[in-house]
Amino acid sequence: MVKSLPDLVRRLPVDPFILAILATVGLAALLPASGIGTAIASRATTVVIGLLFFLYGARLSTQAAWEGIKHWRLHAVVMASTFVLFPVLGLAARVLVPSVLTPQLYAGVLFLCVLPSTVQSSIAFTSIAGGNVAAAICSASLSNLAGVVISPLLVGTFLAASGGINASSIQDIALQLLAPFLLGQVARRWIADWVQRHHKVLSLVDRGSILLVVYTAFSAGVAAGIWHRLSGWQLFALLLVDVVLLAVVLTVTSLSARALKFSRPDQITIVFCGSKKSLATGLPMANILFAAHGVGLVVLPLMLFHQIQLMACAWLARRYAAKAGRPAGAASEPEVGTDADTYQRADRER
């Protein structure tokens, strides 16, 4: 029986959204924005970033976070992995400059290390593996709520000396990220149900916004000629650095969860929520925090890491499920609908 094109795309080993991003990068390489097009793309990017974070605020329920506060030990471990372990490993990677990583690529590795966890894939993989889905929803939400403030502060702390951050970054973060996010939280009481009903359409807005950010960033990179400074060896080395980074975090979170005597479902939640980094949050944030001509190389480590984490965690989730004797796609418990949304089903992220 011949399968439809959407079915075939969903079964590809590569995340279809990553394919869309790669296609956008190709478009930027062939037809970069120039002249008045650059100004239009830049202003449109500013608008869609604000819209993106407004929708994040409207989706993330603070009530869900407070209801899960009884799992404070679990959340503390996840937050420590996201905002302590990752940044420490990123700082340690400094020894790879300049022999393995260029200063720009190192800035990108350090940037990905300070980002919050994902929401959708953390919850989806936790569910597949038989983990504590309710705790995953809470931890992922808390990570994203905190990341709106913590990530820019860590970037400013670790990368300000490199000169890669605009002088007005803090003001830009307040106006373009934090303000729309808080407005979304305030508006949630009136629009939460509407957002939930139209989550499929709004997910297209999310992805379209990110693709526009990618196009703008890579167009600026092409105009500045940064791609002539990246060799095949450097790209391979960056891929290897991302793989090692994820492997170390997965190992440390797994061993720490066992040593702290968490239950098996909680251990699974810690592993999946503590090892992810959010592409959806990272790309818009990088567009604001870094100079336009350098954004392309800065976000490259994050783009590679995103695909690596999806493939590695899909395999790991199936392994957890197999050990527990569960079907590899069964949800461990009802998925509470609001923020879990699980936006995209587990099928897309396997």
JSON list of N, CA and C in Angstrom, two decimals, residues 62-115:
[
{"chain": "A", "resi": 62, "resn": "THR", "atom": "N", "xyz": [0.82, 28.65, 35.11]},
{"chain": "A", "resi": 62, "resn": "THR", "atom": "CA", "xyz": [1.51, 28.78, 36.39]},
{"chain": "A", "resi": 62, "resn": "THR", "atom": "C", "xyz": [0.84, 27.89, 37.44]},
{"chain": "A", "resi": 63, "resn": "GLN", "atom": "N", "xyz": [-0.46, 27.64, 37.28]},
{"chain": "A", "resi": 63, "resn": "GLN", "atom": "CA", "xyz": [-1.17, 26.78, 38.23]},
{"chain": "A", "resi": 63, "resn": "GLN", "atom": "C", "xyz": [-0.60, 25.37, 38.19]},
{"chain": "A", "resi": 64, "resn": "ALA", "atom": "N", "xyz": [-0.32, 24.87, 36.97]},
{"chain": "A", "resi": 64, "resn": "ALA", "atom": "CA", "xyz": [0.24, 23.53, 36.84]},
{"chain": "A", "resi": 64, "resn": "ALA", "atom": "C", "xyz": [1.58, 23.44, 37.55]},
{"chain": "A", "resi": 65, "resn": "ALA", "atom": "N", "xyz": [2.37, 24.52, 37.46]},
{"chain": "A", "resi": 65, "resn": "ALA", "atom": "CA", "xyz": [3.66, 24.52, 38.12]},
{"chain": "A", "resi": 65, "resn": "ALA", "atom": "C", "xyz": [3.50, 24.48, 39.64]},
{"chain": "A", "resi": 66, "resn": "TRP", "atom": "N", "xyz": [2.57, 25.28, 40.16]},
{"chain": "A", "resi": 66, "resn": "TRP", "atom": "CA", "xyz": [2.38, 25.29, 41.62]},
{"chain": "A", "resi": 66, "resn": "TRP", "atom": "C", "xyz": [1.81, 23.97, 42.13]},
{"chain": "A", "resi": 67, "resn": "GLU", "atom": "N", "xyz": [0.95, 23.34, 41.33]},
{"chain": "A", "resi": 67, "resn": "GLU", "atom": "CA", "xyz": [0.37, 22.07, 41.75]},
{"chain": "A", "resi": 67, "resn": "GLU", "atom": "C", "xyz": [1.42, 20.97, 41.85]},
{"chain": "A", "resi": 68, "resn": "GLY", "atom": "N", "xyz": [2.48, 21.11, 41.08]},
{"chain": "A", "resi": 68, "resn": "GLY", "atom": "CA", "xyz": [3.52, 20.09, 41.10]},
{"chain": "A", "resi": 68, "resn": "GLY", "atom": "C", "xyz": [4.65, 20.40, 42.06]},
{"chain": "A", "resi": 69, "resn": "ILE", "atom": "N", "xyz": [4.49, 21.42, 42.89]},
{"chain": "A", "resi": 69, "resn": "ILE", "atom": "CA", "xyz": [5.58, 21.85, 43.75]},
{"chain": "A", "resi": 69, "resn": "ILE", "atom": "C", "xyz": [5.94, 20.80, 44.79]},
{"chain": "A", "resi": 70, "resn": "LYS", "atom": "N", "xyz": [5.05, 19.84, 45.05]},
{"chain": "A", "resi": 70, "resn": "LYS", "atom": "CA", "xyz": [5.36, 18.79, 46.02]},
{"chain": "A", "resi": 70, "resn": "LYS", "atom": "C", "xyz": [6.52, 17.92, 45.55]},
{"chain": "A", "resi": 71, "resn": "HIS", "atom": "N", "xyz": [6.82, 17.96, 44.26]},
{"chain": "A", "resi": 71, "resn": "HIS", "atom": "CA", "xyz": [7.96, 17.21, 43.73]},
{"chain": "A", "resi": 71, "resn": "HIS", "atom": "C", "xyz": [9.19, 18.10, 43.68]},
{"chain": "A", "resi": 72, "resn": "TRP", "atom": "N", "xyz": [9.37, 18.93, 44.71]},
{"chain": "A", "resi": 72, "resn": "TRP", "atom": "CA", "xyz": [10.42, 19.94, 44.65]},
{"chain": "A", "resi": 72, "resn": "TRP", "atom": "C", "xyz": [11.81, 19.34, 44.48]},
{"chain": "A", "resi": 73, "resn": "ARG", "atom": "N", "xyz": [12.06, 18.16, 45.06]},
{"chain": "A", "resi": 73, "resn": "ARG", "atom": "CA", "xyz": [13.38, 17.53, 44.90]},
{"chain": "A", "resi": 73, "resn": "ARG", "atom": "C", "xyz": [13.64, 17.19, 43.44]},
{"chain": "A", "resi": 74, "resn": "LEU", "atom": "N", "xyz": [12.63, 16.66, 42.77]},
{"chain": "A", "resi": 74, "resn": "LEU", "atom": "CA", "xyz": [12.77, 16.32, 41.36]},
{"chain": "A", "resi": 74, "resn": "LEU", "atom": "C", "xyz": [13.02, 17.58, 40.54]},
{"chain": "A", "resi": 75, "resn": "HIS", "atom": "N", "xyz": [12.23, 18.62, 40.79]},
{"chain": "A", "resi": 75, "resn": "HIS", "atom": "CA", "xyz": [12.38, 19.86, 40.03]},
{"chain": "A", "resi": 75, "resn": "HIS", "atom": "C", "xyz": [13.75, 20.50, 40.29]},
{"chain": "A", "resi": 76, "resn": "ALA", "atom": "N", "xyz": [14.24, 20.39, 41.53]},
{"chain": "A", "resi": 76, "resn": "ALA", "atom": "CA", "xyz": [15.54, 20.96, 41.85]},
{"chain": "A", "resi": 76, "resn": "ALA", "atom": "C", "xyz": [16.64, 20.26, 41.06]},
{"chain": "A", "resi": 77, "resn": "VAL", "atom": "N", "xyz": [16.54, 18.94, 40.92]},
{"chain": "A", "resi": 77, "resn": "VAL", "atom": "CA", "xyz": [17.55, 18.20, 40.17]},
{"chain": "A", "resi": 77, "resn": "VAL", "atom": "C", "xyz": [17.50, 18.59, 38.69]},
{"chain": "A", "resi": 78, "resn": "VAL", "atom": "N", "xyz": [16.29, 18.70, 38.14]},
{"chain": "A", "resi": 78, "resn": "VAL", "atom": "CA", "xyz": [16.14, 19.08, 36.73]},
{"chain": "A", "resi": 78, "resn": "VAL", "atom": "C", "xyz": [16.69, 20.48, 36.48]},
{"chain": "A", "resi": 79, "resn": "MET", "atom": "N", "xyz": [16.35, 21.42, 37.37]},
{"chain": "A", "resi": 79, "resn": "MET", "atom": "CA", "xyz": [16.83, 22.79, 37.22]},
{"chain": "A", "resi": 79, "resn": "MET", "atom": "C", "xyz": [18.35, 22.86, 37.37]},
{"chain": "A", "resi": 80, "resn": "ALA", "atom": "N", "xyz": [18.90, 22.04, 38.28]},
{"chain": "A", "resi": 80, "resn": "ALA", "atom": "CA", "xyz": [20.35, 22.02, 38.45]},
{"chain": "A", "resi": 80, "resn": "ALA", "atom": "C", "xyz": [21.04, 21.49, 37.20]},
{"chain": "A", "resi": 81, "resn": "SER", "atom": "N", "xyz": [20.45, 20.49, 36.58]},
{"chain": "A", "resi": 81, "resn": "SER", "atom": "CA", "xyz": [21.02, 19.95, 35.34]},
{"chain": "A", "resi": 81, "resn": "SER", "atom": "C", "xyz": [20.95, 20.99, 34.23]},
{"chain": "A", "resi": 82, "resn": "THR", "atom": "N", "xyz": [19.80, 21.67, 34.12]},
{"chain": "A", "resi": 82, "resn": "THR", "atom": "CA", "xyz": [19.58, 22.64, 33.04]},
{"chain": "A", "resi": 82, "resn": "THR", "atom": "C", "xyz": [20.42, 23.89, 33.18]},
{"chain": "A", "resi": 83, "resn": "PHE", "atom": "N", "xyz": [20.49, 24.44, 34.40]},
{"chain": "A", "resi": 83, "resn": "PHE", "atom": "CA", "xyz": [21.11, 25.75, 34.58]},
{"chain": "A", "resi": 83, "resn": "PHE", "atom": "C", "xyz": [22.42, 25.73, 35.38]},
{"chain": "A", "resi": 84, "resn": "VAL", "atom": "N", "xyz": [22.89, 24.53, 35.79]},
{"chain": "A", "resi": 84, "resn": "VAL", "atom": "CA", "xyz": [24.17, 24.43, 36.48]},
{"chain": "A", "resi": 84, "resn": "VAL", "atom": "C", "xyz": [25.09, 23.45, 35.75]},
{"chain": "A", "resi": 85, "resn": "LEU", "atom": "N", "xyz": [24.64, 22.19, 35.61]},
{"chain": "A", "resi": 85, "resn": "LEU", "atom": "CA", "xyz": [25.48, 21.18, 34.97]},
{"chain": "A", "resi": 85, "resn": "LEU", "atom": "C", "xyz": [25.83, 21.54, 33.53]},
{"chain": "A", "resi": 86, "resn": "PHE", "atom": "N", "xyz": [24.83, 21.87, 32.75]},
{"chain": "A", "resi": 86, "resn": "PHE", "atom": "CA", "xyz": [25.07, 22.25, 31.36]},
{"chain": "A", "resi": 86, "resn": "PHE", "atom": "C", "xyz": [26.04, 23.44, 31.25]},
{"chain": "A", "resi": 87, "resn": "PRO", "atom": "N", "xyz": [25.79, 24.55, 31.97]},
{"chain": "A", "resi": 87, "resn": "PRO", "atom": "CA", "xyz": [26.72, 25.68, 31.87]},
{"chain": "A", "resi": 87, "resn": "PRO", "atom": "C", "xyz": [28.15, 25.33, 32.31]},
{"chain": "A", "resi": 88, "resn": "VAL", "atom": "N", "xyz": [28.29, 24.49, 33.34]},
{"chain": "A", "resi": 88, "resn": "VAL", "atom": "CA", "xyz": [29.63, 24.08, 33.77]},
{"chain": "A", "resi": 88, "resn": "VAL", "atom": "C", "xyz": [30.34, 23.33, 32.65]},
{"chain": "A", "resi": 89, "resn": "LEU", "atom": "N", "xyz": [29.62, 22.42, 32.00]},
{"chain": "A", "resi": 89, "resn": "LEU", "atom": "CA", "xyz": [30.21, 21.68, 30.88]},
{"chain": "A", "resi": 89, "resn": "LEU", "atom": "C", "xyz": [30.54, 22.62, 29.72]},
{"chain": "A", "resi": 90, "resn": "GLY", "atom": "N", "xyz": [29.67, 23.62, 29.51]},
{"chain": "A", "resi": 90, "resn": "GLY", "atom": "CA", "xyz": [29.94, 24.60, 28.46]},
{"chain": "A", "resi": 90, "resn": "GLY", "atom": "C", "xyz": [31.19, 25.39, 28.75]},
{"chain": "A", "resi": 91, "resn": "LEU", "atom": "N", "xyz": [31.38, 25.80, 30.00]},
{"chain": "A", "resi": 91, "resn": "LEU", "atom": "CA", "xyz": [32.58, 26.53, 30.38]},
{"chain": "A", "resi": 91, "resn": "LEU", "atom": "C", "xyz": [33.82, 25.65, 30.23]},
{"chain": "A", "resi": 92, "resn": "ALA", "atom": "N", "xyz": [33.67, 24.35, 30.56]},
{"chain": "A", "resi": 92, "resn": "ALA", "atom": "CA", "xyz": [34.80, 23.43, 30.44]},
{"chain": "A", "resi": 92, "resn": "ALA", "atom": "C", "xyz": [35.22, 23.26, 28.98]},
{"chain": "A", "resi": 93, "resn": "ALA", "atom": "N", "xyz": [34.26, 23.42, 28.06]},
{"chain": "A", "resi": 93, "resn": "ALA", "atom": "CA", "xyz": [34.56, 23.26, 26.64]},
{"chain": "A", "resi": 93, "resn": "ALA", "atom": "C", "xyz": [35.47, 24.37, 26.12]},
{"chain": "A", "resi": 94, "resn": "ARG", "atom": "N", "xyz": [35.75, 25.35, 26.96]},
{"chain": "A", "resi": 94, "resn": "ARG", "atom": "CA", "xyz": [36.65, 26.43, 26.57]},
{"chain": "A", "resi": 94, "resn": "ARG", "atom": "C", "xyz": [38.02, 25.91, 26.17]},
{"chain": "A", "resi": 95, "resn": "VAL", "atom": "N", "xyz": [38.41, 24.75, 26.72]},
{"chain": "A", "resi": 95, "resn": "VAL", "atom": "CA", "xyz": [39.73, 24.17, 26.42]},
{"chain": "A", "resi": 95, "resn": "VAL", "atom": "C", "xyz": [39.82, 23.74, 24.95]},
{"chain": "A", "resi": 96, "resn": "LEU", "atom": "N", "xyz": [38.68, 23.64, 24.27]},
{"chain": "A", "resi": 96, "resn": "LEU", "atom": "CA", "xyz": [38.66, 23.20, 22.88]},
{"chain": "A", "resi": 96, "resn": "LEU", "atom": "C", "xyz": [38.91, 24.34, 21.91]},
{"chain": "A", "resi": 97, "resn": "VAL", "atom": "N", "xyz": [39.02, 25.57, 22.43]},
{"chain": "A", "resi": 97, "resn": "VAL", "atom": "CA", "xyz": [39.25, 26.75, 21.59]},
{"chain": "A", "resi": 97, "resn": "VAL", "atom": "C", "xyz": [40.74, 27.08, 21.61]},
{"chain": "A", "resi": 98, "resn": "PRO", "atom": "N", "xyz": [41.37, 27.29, 20.46]},
{"chain": "A", "resi": 98, "resn": "PRO", "atom": "CA", "xyz": [40.82, 27.29, 19.10]},
{"chain": "A", "resi": 98, "resn": "PRO", "atom": "C", "xyz": [41.11, 26.01, 18.33]},
{"chain": "A", "resi": 99, "resn": "SER", "atom": "N", "xyz": [41.70, 25.00, 19.02]},
{"chain": "A", "resi": 99, "resn": "SER", "atom": "CA", "xyz": [42.14, 23.79, 18.31]},
{"chain": "A", "resi": 99, "resn": "SER", "atom": "C", "xyz": [40.98, 23.01, 17.71]},
{"chain": "A", "resi": 100, "resn": "VAL", "atom": "N", "xyz": [39.83, 22.97, 18.40]},
{"chain": "A", "resi": 100, "resn": "VAL", "atom": "CA", "xyz": [38.67, 22.20, 17.92]},
{"chain": "A", "resi": 100, "resn": "VAL", "atom": "C", "xyz": [37.52, 23.12, 17.53]},
{"chain": "A", "resi": 101, "resn": "LEU", "atom": "N", "xyz": [37.20, 24.08, 18.38]},
{"chain": "A", "resi": 101, "resn": "LEU", "atom": "CA", "xyz": [36.10, 25.00, 18.13]},
{"chain": "A", "resi": 101, "resn": "LEU", "atom": "C", "xyz": [36.63, 26.41, 17.89]},
{"chain": "A", "resi": 102, "resn": "THR", "atom": "N", "xyz": [36.02, 27.09, 16.93]},
{"chain": "A", "resi": 102, "resn": "THR", "atom": "CA", "xyz": [36.33, 28.51, 16.74]},
{"chain": "A", "resi": 102, "resn": "THR", "atom": "C", "xyz": [35.66, 29.30, 17.87]},
{"chain": "A", "resi": 103, "resn": "PRO", "atom": "N", "xyz": [36.10, 30.50, 18.14]},
{"chain": "A", "resi": 103, "resn": "PRO", "atom": "CA", "xyz": [35.45, 31.30, 19.19]},
{"chain": "A", "resi": 103, "resn": "PRO", "atom": "C", "xyz": [33.94, 31.46, 18.97]},
{"chain": "A", "resi": 104, "resn": "GLN", "atom": "N", "xyz": [33.52, 31.62, 17.69]},
{"chain": "A", "resi": 104, "resn": "GLN", "atom": "CA", "xyz": [32.08, 31.77, 17.41]},
{"chain": "A", "resi": 104, "resn": "GLN", "atom": "C", "xyz": [31.32, 30.48, 17.72]},
{"chain": "A", "resi": 105, "resn": "LEU", "atom": "N", "xyz": [31.89, 29.34, 17.32]},
{"chain": "A", "resi": 105, "resn": "LEU", "atom": "CA", "xyz": [31.21, 28.07, 17.60]},
{"chain": "A", "resi": 105, "resn": "LEU", "atom": "C", "xyz": [31.20, 27.78, 19.10]},
{"chain": "A", "resi": 106, "resn": "TYR", "atom": "N", "xyz": [32.27, 28.14, 19.79]},
{"chain": "A", "resi": 106, "resn": "TYR", "atom": "CA", "xyz": [32.28, 27.95, 21.23]},
{"chain": "A", "resi": 106, "resn": "TYR", "atom": "C", "xyz": [31.20, 28.80, 21.90]},
{"chain": "A", "resi": 107, "resn": "ALA", "atom": "N", "xyz": [31.03, 30.04, 21.42]},
{"chain": "A", "resi": 107, "resn": "ALA", "atom": "CA", "xyz": [29.96, 30.89, 21.96]},
{"chain": "A", "resi": 107, "resn": "ALA", "atom": "C", "xyz": [28.61, 30.22, 21.75]},
{"chain": "A", "resi": 108, "resn": "GLY", "atom": "N", "xyz": [28.44, 29.55, 20.61]},
{"chain": "A", "resi": 108, "resn": "GLY", "atom": "CA", "xyz": [27.19, 28.83, 20.35]},
{"chain": "A", "resi": 108, "resn": "GLY", "atom": "C", "xyz": [26.99, 27.66, 21.27]},
{"chain": "A", "resi": 109, "resn": "VAL", "atom": "N", "xyz": [28.08, 26.91, 21.56]},
{"chain": "A", "resi": 109, "resn": "VAL", "atom": "CA", "xyz": [27.99, 25.78, 22.49]},
{"chain": "A", "resi": 109, "resn": "VAL", "atom": "C", "xyz": [27.62, 26.28, 23.88]},
{"chain": "A", "resi": 110, "resn": "LEU", "atom": "N", "xyz": [28.27, 27.35, 24.32]},
{"chain": "A", "resi": 110, "resn": "LEU", "atom": "CA", "xyz": [27.98, 27.91, 25.64]},
{"chain": "A", "resi": 110, "resn": "LEU", "atom": "C", "xyz": [26.55, 28.46, 25.68]},
{"chain": "A", "resi": 111, "resn": "PHE", "atom": "N", "xyz": [26.12, 29.06, 24.58]},
{"chain": "A", "resi": 111, "resn": "PHE", "atom": "CA", "xyz": [24.75, 29.57, 24.52]},
{"chain": "A", "resi": 111, "resn": "PHE", "atom": "C", "xyz": [23.72, 28.46, 24.66]},
{"chain": "A", "resi": 112, "resn": "LEU", "atom": "N", "xyz": [23.91, 27.34, 23.95]},
{"chain": "A", "resi": 112, "resn": "LEU", "atom": "CA", "xyz": [22.94, 26.25, 24.06]},
{"chain": "A", "resi": 112, "resn": "LEU", "atom": "C", "xyz": [22.92, 25.69, 25.48]},
{"chain": "A", "resi": 113, "resn": "CYS", "atom": "N", "xyz": [24.07, 25.76, 26.17]},
{"chain": "A", "resi": 113, "resn": "CYS", "atom": "CA", "xyz": [24.15, 25.21, 27.52]},
{"chain": "A", "resi": 113, "resn": "CYS", "atom": "C", "xyz": [23.35, 26.00, 28.55]},
{"chain": "A", "resi": 114, "resn": "VAL", "atom": "N", "xyz": [23.04, 27.26, 28.27]},
{"chain": "A", "resi": 114, "resn": "VAL", "atom": "CA", "xyz": [22.31, 28.07, 29.26]},
{"chain": "A", "resi": 114, "resn": "VAL", "atom": "C", "xyz": [20.81, 28.16, 28.95]},
{"chain": "A", "resi": 115, "resn": "LEU", "atom": "N", "xyz": [20.36, 27.49, 27.89]},
{"chain": "A", "resi": 115, "resn": "LEU", "atom": "CA", "xyz": [18.95, 27.57, 27.52]},
{"chain": "A", "resi": 115, "resn": "LEU", "atom": "C", "xyz": [18.08, 26.67, 28.40]}
]
